[in-house]
CSV table of C-alpha atoms (C1' of nucleotides) in Angstrom, one decimal:
chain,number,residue,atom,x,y,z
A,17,UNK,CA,63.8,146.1,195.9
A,18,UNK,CA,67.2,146.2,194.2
A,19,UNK,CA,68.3,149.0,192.8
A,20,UNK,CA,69.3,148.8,189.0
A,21,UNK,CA,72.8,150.0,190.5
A,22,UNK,CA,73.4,146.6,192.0
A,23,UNK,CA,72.2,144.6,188.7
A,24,UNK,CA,74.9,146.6,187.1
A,25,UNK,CA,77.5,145.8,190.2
A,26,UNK,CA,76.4,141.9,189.9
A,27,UNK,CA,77.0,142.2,186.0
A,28,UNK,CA,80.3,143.7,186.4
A,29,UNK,CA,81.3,141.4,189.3
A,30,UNK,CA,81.1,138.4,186.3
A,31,UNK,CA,83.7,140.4,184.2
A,32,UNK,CA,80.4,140.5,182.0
A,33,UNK,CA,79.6,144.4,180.1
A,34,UNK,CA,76.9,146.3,181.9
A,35,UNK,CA,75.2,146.7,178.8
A,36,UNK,CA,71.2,148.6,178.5
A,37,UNK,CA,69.8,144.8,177.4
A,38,UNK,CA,71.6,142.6,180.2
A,39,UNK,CA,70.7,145.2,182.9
A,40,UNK,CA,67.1,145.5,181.7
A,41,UNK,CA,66.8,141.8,181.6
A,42,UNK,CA,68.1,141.0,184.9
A,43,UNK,CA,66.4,143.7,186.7
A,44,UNK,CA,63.3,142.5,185.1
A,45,UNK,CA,64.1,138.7,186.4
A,46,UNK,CA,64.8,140.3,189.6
A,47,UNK,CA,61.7,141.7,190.4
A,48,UNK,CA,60.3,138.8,189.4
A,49,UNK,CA,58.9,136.1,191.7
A,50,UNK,CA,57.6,134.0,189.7
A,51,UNK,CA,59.8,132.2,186.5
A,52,UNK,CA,59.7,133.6,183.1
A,53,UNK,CA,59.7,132.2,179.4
A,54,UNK,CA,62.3,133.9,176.8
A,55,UNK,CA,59.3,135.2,174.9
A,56,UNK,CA,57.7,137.1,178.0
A,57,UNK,CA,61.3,138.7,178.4
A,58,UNK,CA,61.2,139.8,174.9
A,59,UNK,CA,58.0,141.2,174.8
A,60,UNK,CA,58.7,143.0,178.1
A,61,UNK,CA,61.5,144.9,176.4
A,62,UNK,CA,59.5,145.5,173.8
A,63,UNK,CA,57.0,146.6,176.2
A,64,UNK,CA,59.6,148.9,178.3
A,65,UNK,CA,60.3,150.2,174.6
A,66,UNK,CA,64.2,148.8,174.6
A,67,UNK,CA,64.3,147.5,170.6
A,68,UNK,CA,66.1,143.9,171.4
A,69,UNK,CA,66.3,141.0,168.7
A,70,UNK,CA,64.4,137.7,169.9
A,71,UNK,CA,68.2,136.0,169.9
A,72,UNK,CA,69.9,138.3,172.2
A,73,UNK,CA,67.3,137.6,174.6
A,74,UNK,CA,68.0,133.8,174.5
A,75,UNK,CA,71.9,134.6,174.2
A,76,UNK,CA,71.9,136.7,177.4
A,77,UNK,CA,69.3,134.6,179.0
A,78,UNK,CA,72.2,132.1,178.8
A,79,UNK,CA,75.1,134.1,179.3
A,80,UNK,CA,73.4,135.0,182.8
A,81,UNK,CA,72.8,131.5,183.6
A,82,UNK,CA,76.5,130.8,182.7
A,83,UNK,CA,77.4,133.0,185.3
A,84,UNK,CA,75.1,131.7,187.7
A,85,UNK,CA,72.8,135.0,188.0
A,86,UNK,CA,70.0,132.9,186.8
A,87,UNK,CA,68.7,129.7,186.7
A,88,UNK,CA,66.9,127.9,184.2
A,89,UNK,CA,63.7,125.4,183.9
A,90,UNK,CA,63.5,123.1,181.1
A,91,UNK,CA,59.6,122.1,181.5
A,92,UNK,CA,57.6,119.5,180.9
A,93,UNK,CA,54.6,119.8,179.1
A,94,UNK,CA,55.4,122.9,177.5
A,95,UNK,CA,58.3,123.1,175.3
A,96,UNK,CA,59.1,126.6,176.2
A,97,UNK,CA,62.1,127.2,179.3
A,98,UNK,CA,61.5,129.3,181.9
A,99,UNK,CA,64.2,131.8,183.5
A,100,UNK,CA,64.2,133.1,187.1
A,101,UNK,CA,66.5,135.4,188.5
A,102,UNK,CA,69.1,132.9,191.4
A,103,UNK,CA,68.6,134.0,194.8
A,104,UNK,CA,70.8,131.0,195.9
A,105,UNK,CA,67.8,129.6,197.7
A,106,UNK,CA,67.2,125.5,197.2
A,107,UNK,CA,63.6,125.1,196.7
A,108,UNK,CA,61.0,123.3,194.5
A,109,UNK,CA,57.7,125.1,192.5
A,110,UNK,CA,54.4,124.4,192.4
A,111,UNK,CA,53.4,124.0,188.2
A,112,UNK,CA,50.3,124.6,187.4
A,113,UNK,CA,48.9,122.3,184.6
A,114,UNK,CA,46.7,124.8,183.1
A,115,UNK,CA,48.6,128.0,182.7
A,116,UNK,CA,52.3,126.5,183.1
A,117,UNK,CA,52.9,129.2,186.1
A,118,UNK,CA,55.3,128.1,188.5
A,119,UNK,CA,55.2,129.0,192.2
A,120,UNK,CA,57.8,128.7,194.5
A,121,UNK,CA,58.5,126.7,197.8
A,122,UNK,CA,60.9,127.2,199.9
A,123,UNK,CA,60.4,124.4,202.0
A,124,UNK,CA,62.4,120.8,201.1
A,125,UNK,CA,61.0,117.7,202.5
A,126,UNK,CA,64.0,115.3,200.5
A,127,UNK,CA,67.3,116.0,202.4
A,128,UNK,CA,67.4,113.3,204.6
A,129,UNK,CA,66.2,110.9,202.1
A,130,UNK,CA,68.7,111.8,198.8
A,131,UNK,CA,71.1,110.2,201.7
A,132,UNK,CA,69.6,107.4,202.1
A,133,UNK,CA,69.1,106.9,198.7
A,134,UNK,CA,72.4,107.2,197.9
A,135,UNK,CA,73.4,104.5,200.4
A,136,UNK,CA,70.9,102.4,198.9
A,137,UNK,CA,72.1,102.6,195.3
A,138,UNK,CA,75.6,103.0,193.2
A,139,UNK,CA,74.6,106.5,191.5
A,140,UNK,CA,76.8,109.6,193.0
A,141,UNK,CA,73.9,111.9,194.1
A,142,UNK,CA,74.2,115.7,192.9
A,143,UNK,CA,70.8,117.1,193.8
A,144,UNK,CA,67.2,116.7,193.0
A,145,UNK,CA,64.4,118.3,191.1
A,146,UNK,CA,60.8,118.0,192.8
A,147,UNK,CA,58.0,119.5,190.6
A,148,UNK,CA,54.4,119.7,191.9
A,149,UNK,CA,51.8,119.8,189.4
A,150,UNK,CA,48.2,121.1,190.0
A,151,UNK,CA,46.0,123.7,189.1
A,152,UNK,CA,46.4,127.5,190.2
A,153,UNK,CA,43.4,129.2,191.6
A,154,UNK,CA,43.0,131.0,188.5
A,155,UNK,CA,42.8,128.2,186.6
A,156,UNK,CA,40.4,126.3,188.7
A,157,UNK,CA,38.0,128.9,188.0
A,158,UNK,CA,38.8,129.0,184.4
A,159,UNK,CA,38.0,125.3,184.8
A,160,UNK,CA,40.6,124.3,183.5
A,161,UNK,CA,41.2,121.5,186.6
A,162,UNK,CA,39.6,118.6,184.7
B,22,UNK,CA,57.8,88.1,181.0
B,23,UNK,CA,54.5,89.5,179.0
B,24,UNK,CA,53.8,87.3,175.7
B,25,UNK,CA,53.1,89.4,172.8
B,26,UNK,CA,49.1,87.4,172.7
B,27,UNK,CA,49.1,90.1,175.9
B,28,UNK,CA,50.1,93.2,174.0
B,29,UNK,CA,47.7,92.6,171.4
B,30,UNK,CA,45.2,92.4,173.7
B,31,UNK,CA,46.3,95.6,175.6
B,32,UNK,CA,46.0,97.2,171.8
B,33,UNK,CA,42.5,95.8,171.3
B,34,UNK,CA,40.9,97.4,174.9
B,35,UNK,CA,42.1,100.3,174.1
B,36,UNK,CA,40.4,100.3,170.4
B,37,UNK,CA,43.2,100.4,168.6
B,38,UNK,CA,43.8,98.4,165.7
B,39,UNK,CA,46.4,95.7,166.6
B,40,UNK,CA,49.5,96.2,163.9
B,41,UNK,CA,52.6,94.8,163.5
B,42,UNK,CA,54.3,98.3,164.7
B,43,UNK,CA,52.4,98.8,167.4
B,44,UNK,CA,53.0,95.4,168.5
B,45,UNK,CA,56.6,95.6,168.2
B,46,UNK,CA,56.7,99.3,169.9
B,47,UNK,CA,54.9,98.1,172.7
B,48,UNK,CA,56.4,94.6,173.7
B,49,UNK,CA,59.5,96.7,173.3
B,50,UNK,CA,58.9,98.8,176.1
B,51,UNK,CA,57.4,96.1,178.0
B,52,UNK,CA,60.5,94.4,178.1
B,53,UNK,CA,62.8,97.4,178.7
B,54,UNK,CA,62.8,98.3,182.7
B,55,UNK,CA,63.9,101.8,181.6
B,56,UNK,CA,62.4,104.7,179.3
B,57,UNK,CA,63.7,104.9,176.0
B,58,UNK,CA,63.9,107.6,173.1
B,59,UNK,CA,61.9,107.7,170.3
B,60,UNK,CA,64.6,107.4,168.0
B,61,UNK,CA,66.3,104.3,170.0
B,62,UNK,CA,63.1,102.6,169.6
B,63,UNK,CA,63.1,103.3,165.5
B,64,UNK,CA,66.7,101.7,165.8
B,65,UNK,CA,65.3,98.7,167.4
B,66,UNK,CA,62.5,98.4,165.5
B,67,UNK,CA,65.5,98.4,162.1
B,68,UNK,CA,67.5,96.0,163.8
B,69,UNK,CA,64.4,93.7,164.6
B,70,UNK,CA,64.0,93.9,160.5
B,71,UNK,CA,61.0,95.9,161.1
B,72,UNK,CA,60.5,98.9,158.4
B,73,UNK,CA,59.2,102.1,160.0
B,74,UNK,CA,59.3,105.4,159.2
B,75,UNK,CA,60.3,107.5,162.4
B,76,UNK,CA,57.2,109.6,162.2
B,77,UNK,CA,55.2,106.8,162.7
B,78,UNK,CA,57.1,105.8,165.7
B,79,UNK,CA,56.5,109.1,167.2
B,80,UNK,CA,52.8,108.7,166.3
B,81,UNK,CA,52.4,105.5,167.8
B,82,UNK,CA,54.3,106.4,171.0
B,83,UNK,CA,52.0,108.8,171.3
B,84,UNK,CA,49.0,107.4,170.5
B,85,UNK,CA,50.1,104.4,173.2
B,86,UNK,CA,50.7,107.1,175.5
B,87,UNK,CA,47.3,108.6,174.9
B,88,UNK,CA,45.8,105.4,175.7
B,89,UNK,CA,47.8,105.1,178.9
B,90,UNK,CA,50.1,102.2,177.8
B,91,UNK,CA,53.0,104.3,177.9
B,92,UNK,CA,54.6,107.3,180.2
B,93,UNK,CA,56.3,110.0,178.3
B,94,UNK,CA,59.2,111.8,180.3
B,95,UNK,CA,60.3,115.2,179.1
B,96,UNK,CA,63.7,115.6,179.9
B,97,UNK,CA,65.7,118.4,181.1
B,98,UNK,CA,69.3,118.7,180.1
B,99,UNK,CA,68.2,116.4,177.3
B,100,UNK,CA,65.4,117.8,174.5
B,101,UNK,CA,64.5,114.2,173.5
B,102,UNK,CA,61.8,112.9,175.3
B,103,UNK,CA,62.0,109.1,176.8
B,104,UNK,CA,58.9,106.6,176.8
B,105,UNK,CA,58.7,104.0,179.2
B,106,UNK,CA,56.0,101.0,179.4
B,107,UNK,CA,53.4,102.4,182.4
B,108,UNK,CA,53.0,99.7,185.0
B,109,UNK,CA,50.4,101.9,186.4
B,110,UNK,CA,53.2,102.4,190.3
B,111,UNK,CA,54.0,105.8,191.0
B,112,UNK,CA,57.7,106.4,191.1
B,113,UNK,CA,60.6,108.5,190.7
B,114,UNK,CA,63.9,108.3,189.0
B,115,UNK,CA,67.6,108.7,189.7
B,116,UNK,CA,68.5,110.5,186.3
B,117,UNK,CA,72.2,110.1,185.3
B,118,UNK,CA,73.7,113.6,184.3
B,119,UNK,CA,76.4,112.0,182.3
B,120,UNK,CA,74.5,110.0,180.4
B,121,UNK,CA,70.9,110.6,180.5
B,122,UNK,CA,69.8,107.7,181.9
B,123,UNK,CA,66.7,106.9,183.9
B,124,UNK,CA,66.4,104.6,186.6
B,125,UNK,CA,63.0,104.1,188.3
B,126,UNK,CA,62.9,104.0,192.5
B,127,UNK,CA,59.7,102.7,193.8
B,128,UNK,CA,59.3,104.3,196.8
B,129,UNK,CA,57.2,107.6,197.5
B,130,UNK,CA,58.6,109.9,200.0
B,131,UNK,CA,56.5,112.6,199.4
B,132,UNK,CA,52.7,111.1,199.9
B,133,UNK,CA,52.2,113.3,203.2
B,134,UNK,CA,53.8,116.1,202.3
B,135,UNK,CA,51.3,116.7,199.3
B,136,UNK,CA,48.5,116.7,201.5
B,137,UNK,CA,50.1,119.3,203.6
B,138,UNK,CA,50.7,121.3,200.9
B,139,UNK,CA,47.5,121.3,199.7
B,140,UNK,CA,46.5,122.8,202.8
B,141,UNK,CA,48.5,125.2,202.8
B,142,UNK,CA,48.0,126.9,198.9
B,143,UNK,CA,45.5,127.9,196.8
B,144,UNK,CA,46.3,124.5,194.4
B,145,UNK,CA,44.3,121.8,193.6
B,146,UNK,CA,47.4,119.4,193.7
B,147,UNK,CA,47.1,116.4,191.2
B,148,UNK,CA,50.4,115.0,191.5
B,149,UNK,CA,54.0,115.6,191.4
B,150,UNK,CA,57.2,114.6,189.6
B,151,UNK,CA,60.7,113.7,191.8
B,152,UNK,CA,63.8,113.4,189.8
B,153,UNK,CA,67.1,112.8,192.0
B,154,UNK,CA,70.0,113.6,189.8
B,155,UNK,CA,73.4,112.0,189.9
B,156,UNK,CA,76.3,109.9,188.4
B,157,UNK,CA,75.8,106.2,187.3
B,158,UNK,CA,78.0,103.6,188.0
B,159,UNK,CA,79.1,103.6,184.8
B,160,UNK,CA,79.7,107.6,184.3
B,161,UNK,CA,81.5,107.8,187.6
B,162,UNK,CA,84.1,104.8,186.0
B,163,UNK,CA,84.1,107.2,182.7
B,164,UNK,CA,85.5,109.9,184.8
B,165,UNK,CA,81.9,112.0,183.6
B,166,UNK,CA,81.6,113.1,187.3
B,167,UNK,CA,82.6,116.5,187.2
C,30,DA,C1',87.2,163.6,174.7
C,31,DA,C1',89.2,160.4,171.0
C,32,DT,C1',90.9,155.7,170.1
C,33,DG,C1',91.1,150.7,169.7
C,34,DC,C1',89.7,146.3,170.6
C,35,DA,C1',87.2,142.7,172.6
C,36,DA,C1',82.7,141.7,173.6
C,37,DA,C1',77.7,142.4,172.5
C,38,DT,C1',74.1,142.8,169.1
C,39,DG,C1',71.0,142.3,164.8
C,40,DC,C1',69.7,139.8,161.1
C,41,DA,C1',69.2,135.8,158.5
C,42,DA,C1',69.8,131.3,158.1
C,43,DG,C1',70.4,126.8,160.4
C,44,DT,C1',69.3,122.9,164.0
C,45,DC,C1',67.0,119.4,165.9
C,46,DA,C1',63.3,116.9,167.9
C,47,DT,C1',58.8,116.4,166.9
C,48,DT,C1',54.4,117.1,164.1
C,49,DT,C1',51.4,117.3,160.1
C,50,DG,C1',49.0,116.9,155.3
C,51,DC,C1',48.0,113.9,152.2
C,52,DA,C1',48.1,109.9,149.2
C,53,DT,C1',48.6,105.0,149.9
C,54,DT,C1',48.0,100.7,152.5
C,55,DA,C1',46.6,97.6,156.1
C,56,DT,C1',43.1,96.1,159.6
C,57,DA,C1',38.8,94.5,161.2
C,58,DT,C1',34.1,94.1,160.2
C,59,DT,C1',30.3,93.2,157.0
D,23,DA,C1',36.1,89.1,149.3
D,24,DA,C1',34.2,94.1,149.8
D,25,DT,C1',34.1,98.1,152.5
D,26,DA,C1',34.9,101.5,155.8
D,27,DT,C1',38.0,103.2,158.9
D,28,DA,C1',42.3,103.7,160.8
D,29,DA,C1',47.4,103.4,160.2
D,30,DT,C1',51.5,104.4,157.6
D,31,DG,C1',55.2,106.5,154.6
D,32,DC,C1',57.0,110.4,152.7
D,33,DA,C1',58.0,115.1,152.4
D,34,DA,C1',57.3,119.4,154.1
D,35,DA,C1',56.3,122.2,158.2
D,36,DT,C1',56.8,123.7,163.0
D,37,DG,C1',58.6,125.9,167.0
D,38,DA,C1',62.0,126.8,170.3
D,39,DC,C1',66.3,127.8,170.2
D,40,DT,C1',71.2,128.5,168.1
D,41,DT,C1',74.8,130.2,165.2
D,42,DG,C1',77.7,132.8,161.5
D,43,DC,C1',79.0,137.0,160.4
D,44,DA,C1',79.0,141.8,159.6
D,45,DT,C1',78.1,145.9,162.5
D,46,DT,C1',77.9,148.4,166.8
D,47,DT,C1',78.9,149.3,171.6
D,48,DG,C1',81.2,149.4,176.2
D,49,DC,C1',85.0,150.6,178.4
D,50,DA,C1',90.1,150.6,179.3
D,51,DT,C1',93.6,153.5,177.6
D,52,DT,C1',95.7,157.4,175.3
DNA sequence: AATGCAAATGCAAGTCATTTGCATTATATT
DNA sequence: AATATAATGCAAATGACTTGCATTTGCATT
């Protein structure tokens, strides 16, 4: 796992100040496999007993995503964003329908086809967002699958 | 194209009680071949002479959509949502980043690989959502291609 | 270690798309 | 036409997120 030493190092590499909040955050993203709402990260804090207003979550939520530490998911079906720490990896998520999780895959099956596409039509193609919906494990024995 | 005698009938299998709002909404979206905004449709509905409030229009998109007469699309990079008449194909979109706009593709590449995939996880997978991002026509002319 | 200044933070108030409560009106059935 | 039920308008509420501004903090410099 990282050590908090690099978080700070990563921070400092994006002129941005190594402050308790930002490296809390992004260590907390980091360690994370999964992607997580602005709330969770809040209440984490809380949680981790670091006193952080609800806004300077969001603002450094963004200010990491500025700098490309972080990438974010605007999601469907639930209002709420999700935030997961950018390990430069292209991939698409599994979303569960009952409990919002998302899963990651690393595998793409589109890359030969956004060319073809892009033959095929007038739009400049920039990339391509693939969602999976379904039900979790979990969540199937919640019964929450109908 | 659909005559509105068709709409109403839509309206009427569904249970719904066949008003001149919903009537208008709905042959609206029929006619458009892309999804629209809630608040372009309350335009429409002005410009057609038609006196709405815009909390009905979000009602009866919704309730349409509850019924299955409509899709709604949550957007990323966009908070408003768009609604588009559902022709009951599965499709996916080429999604304009300067502009917002949606342009359906018919063809699936993806059928196999969901089966795979299900194979593979712990999901019961009940669908998926593609969105291919790029530049319109139009936005590449406006120089929005950056 | 003390200083100074830009950047980061807390707090409260503001946005913006969308939703909701409730009184009123329209639809479809009797 | 009368009635029951559903649809609508209006105003206020919601919820995720953003912003203005006064205060505090990180960190380069003295």
């Amino acid at each position: 796992m990282e050590k908090s030493g690099d978080v700070k190092e990563r921070l400092k590499e994006c002129g941005l100040k190594s402050t308790k909040h930002r490296k809390a955050i992004l260590n907390f993203l980091f360690c994370s496999s999964v992607p997580i709402s602005a709330e969770q990260v809040y209440l984490q804090m809380i949680e981790q007993g670091i006193s952080i207003d609800l806004s300077t979550v969001y603002r450094t939520l963004e200010t990491l995503r500025e700098n490309g530490l972080l990438i974010k998911h605007d999601r469907l079906n639930d209002t709420r964003a999700l935030y997961e720490y950018d390990r430069r990896e292209h991939k698409h998520y599994l979303v569960c329908l009952g409990c919002n999780k998302m899963l990651p895959i690393k595998h793409c099956p589109l890359e030969e086809y956004e060319k073809d596409l892009e033959k095929a039509t007038d739009f400049v193609i920039a990339g391509h967002k693939l969602d999976i919906f379904g039900y979790c494990a979990e969540c199937q024995k919640k019964g929450l699958q109908e």
